[in-house]
Coordinates of N, CA and C in Angstrom, one line a residue:
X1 N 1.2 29.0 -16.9 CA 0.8 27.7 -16.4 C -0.2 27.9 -15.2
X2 N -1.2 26.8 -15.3 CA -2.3 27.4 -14.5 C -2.1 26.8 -13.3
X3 N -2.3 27.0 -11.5 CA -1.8 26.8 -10.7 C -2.7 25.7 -10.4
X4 N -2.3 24.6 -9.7 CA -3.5 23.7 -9.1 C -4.7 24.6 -8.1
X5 N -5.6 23.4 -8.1 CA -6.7 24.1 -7.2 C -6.4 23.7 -5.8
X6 N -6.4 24.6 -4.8 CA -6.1 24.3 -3.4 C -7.7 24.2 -3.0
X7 N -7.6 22.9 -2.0 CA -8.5 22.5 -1.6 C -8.2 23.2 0.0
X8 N -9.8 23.7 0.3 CA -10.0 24.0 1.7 C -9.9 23.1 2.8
X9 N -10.2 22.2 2.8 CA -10.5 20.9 3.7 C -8.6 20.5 3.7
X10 N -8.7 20.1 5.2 CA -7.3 20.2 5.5 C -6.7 18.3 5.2
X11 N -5.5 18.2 5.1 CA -5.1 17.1 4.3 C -5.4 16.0 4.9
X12 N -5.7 16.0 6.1 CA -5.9 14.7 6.9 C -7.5 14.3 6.6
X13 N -8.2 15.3 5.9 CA -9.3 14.7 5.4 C -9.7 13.8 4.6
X14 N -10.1 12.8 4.8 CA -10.0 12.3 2.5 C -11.3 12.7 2.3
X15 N -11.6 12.8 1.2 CA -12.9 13.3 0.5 C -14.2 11.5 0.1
X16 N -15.1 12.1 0.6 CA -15.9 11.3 0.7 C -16.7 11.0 -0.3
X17 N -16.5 11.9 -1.3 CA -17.4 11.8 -2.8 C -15.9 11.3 -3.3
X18 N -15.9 10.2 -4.7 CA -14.8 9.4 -5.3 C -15.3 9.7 -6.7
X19 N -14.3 10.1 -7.9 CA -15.0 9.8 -9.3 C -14.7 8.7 -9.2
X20 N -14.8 8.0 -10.4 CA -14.5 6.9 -11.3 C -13.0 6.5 -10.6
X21 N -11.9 7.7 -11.3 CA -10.8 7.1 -11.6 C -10.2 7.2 -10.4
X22 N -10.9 8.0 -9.3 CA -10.3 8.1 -7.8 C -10.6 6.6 -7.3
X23 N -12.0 6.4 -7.3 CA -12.2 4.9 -6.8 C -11.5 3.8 -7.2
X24 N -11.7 3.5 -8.6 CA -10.3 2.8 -9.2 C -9.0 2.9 -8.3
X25 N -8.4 4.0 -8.7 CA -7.5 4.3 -7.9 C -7.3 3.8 -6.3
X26 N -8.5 4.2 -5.7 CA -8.1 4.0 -4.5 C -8.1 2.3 -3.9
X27 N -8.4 1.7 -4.7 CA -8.7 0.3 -4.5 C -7.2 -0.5 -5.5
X28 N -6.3 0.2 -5.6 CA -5.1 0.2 -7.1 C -5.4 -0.8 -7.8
X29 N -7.0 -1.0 -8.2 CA -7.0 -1.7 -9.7 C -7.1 0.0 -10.3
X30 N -7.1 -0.7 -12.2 CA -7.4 0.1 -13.2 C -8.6 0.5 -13.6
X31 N -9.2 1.9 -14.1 CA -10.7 2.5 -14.2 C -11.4 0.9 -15.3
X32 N -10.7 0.6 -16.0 CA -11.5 -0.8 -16.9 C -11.9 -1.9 -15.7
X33 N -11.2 -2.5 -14.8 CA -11.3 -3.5 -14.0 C -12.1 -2.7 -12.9
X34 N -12.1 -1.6 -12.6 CA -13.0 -0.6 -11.9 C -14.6 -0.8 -12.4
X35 N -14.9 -0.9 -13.5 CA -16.2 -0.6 -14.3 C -16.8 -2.3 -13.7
X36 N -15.5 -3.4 -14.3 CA -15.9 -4.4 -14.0 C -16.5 -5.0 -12.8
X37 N -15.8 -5.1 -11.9 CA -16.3 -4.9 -10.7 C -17.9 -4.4 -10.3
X38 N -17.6 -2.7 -10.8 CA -19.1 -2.2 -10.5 C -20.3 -3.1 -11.5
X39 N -20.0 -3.1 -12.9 CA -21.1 -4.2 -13.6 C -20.6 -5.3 -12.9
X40 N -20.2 -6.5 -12.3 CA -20.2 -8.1 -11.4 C -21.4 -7.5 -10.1
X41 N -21.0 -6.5 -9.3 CA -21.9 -6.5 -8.3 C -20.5 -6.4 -7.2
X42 N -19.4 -6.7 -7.7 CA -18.2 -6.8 -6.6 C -17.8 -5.1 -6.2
X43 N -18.7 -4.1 -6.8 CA -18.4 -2.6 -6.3 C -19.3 -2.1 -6.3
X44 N -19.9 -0.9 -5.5 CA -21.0 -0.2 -5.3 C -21.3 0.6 -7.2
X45 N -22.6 0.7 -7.4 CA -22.7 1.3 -8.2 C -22.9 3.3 -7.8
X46 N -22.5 4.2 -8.7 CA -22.3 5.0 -7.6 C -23.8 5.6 -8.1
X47 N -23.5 7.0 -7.1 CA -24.8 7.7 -6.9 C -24.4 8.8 -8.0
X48 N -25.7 9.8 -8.0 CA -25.7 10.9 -9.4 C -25.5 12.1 -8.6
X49 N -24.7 13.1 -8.5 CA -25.2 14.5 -8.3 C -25.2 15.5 -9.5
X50 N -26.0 15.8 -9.2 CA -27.0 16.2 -11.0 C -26.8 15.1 -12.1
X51 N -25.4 15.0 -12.8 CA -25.5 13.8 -14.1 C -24.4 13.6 -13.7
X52 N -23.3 13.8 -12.6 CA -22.0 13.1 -12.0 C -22.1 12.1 -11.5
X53 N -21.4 10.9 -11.7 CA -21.2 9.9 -11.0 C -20.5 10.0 -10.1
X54 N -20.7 9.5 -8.7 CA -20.0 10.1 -7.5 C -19.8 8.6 -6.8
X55 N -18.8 8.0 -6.3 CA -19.1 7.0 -5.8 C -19.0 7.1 -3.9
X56 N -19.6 6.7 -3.4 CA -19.2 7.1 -1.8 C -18.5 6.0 -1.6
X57 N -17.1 6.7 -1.1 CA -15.7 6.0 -0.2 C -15.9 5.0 0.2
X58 N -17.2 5.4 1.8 CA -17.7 4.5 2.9 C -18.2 2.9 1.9
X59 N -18.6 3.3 1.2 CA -19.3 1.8 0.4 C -18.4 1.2 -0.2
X60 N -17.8 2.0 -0.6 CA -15.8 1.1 -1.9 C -15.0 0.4 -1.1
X61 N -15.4 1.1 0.4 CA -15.0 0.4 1.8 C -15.3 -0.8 2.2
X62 N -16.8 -0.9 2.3 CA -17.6 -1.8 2.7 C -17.6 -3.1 1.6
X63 N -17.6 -2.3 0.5 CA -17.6 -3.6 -0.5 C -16.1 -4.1 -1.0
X64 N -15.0 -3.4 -0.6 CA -13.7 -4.0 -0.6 C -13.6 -5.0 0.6
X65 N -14.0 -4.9 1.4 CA -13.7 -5.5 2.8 C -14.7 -6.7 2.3
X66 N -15.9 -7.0 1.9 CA -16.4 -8.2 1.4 C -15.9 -9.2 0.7
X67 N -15.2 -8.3 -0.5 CA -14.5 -8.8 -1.1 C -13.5 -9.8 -0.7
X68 N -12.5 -9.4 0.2 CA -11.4 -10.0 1.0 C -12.2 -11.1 1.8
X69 N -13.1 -11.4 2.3 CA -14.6 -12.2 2.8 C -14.7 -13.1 1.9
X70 N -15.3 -12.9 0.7 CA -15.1 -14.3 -0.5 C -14.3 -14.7 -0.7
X71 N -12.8 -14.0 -0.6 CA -11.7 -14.7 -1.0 C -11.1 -15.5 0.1
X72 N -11.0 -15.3 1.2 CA -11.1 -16.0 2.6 C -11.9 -17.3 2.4
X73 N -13.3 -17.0 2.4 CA -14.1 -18.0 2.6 C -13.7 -19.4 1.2
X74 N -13.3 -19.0 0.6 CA -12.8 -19.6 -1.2 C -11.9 -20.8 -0.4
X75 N -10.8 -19.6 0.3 CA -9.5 -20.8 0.6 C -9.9 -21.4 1.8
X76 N -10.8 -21.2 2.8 CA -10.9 -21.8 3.7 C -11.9 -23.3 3.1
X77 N -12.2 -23.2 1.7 CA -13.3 -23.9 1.4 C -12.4 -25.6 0.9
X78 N -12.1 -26.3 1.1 CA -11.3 -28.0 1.4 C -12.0 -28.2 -0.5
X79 N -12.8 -28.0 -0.5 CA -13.4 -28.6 -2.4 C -13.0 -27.3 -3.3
X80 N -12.7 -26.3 -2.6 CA -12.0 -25.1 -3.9 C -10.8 -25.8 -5.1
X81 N -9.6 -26.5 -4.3 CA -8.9 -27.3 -5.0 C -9.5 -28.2 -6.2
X82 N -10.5 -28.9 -5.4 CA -11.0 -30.1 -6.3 C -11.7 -29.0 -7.6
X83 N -12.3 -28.0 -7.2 CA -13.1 -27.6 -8.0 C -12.5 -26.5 -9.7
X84 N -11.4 -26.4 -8.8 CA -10.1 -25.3 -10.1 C -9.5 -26.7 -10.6
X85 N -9.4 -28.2 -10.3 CA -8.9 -29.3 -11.1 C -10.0 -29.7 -11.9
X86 N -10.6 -29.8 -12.0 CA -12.1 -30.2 -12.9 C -12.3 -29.6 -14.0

């Protein structure tokens, strides 16, 4: 059985390049509602290193914290009610 890979970088690091399923992950939706997100515009599309898709952390950051920003702004909004009865 083949042993895992030990990573150099010590555990208090997190890793700043994300695949797919790590970003997913790290946000606990699923890699399908992951894609989603990135095609709406509600997640960074990521960057290429050579033909990898890499997403940067800092941005899944930036654009989760927006997120919680629209949905804020949604409930603070007095016509959101009227507007899900219509």
């Amino acid at each position: 059985m083949p042993t895992p890979k030990q990573s150099r970088l010590p555990p208090s690091l997190p890793p700043r390049g994300l695949s797919r399923d790590q970003a997913a992950e790290y946000i606990c939706v699923s890699p399908a509602l992951f894609d989603q997100l990135v095609k709406d515009g509600r997640m960074p599309r990521p960057m290429r290193i050579n033909t990898k898709p890499v997403w940067d952390r800092v941005d899944v950051d930036l654009y989760f914290s927006a997120m919680k920003s629209e949905d804020a702004a949604i409930a603070d909004d007095p016509w959101s009610d009227f507007d899900r009865a219509a």
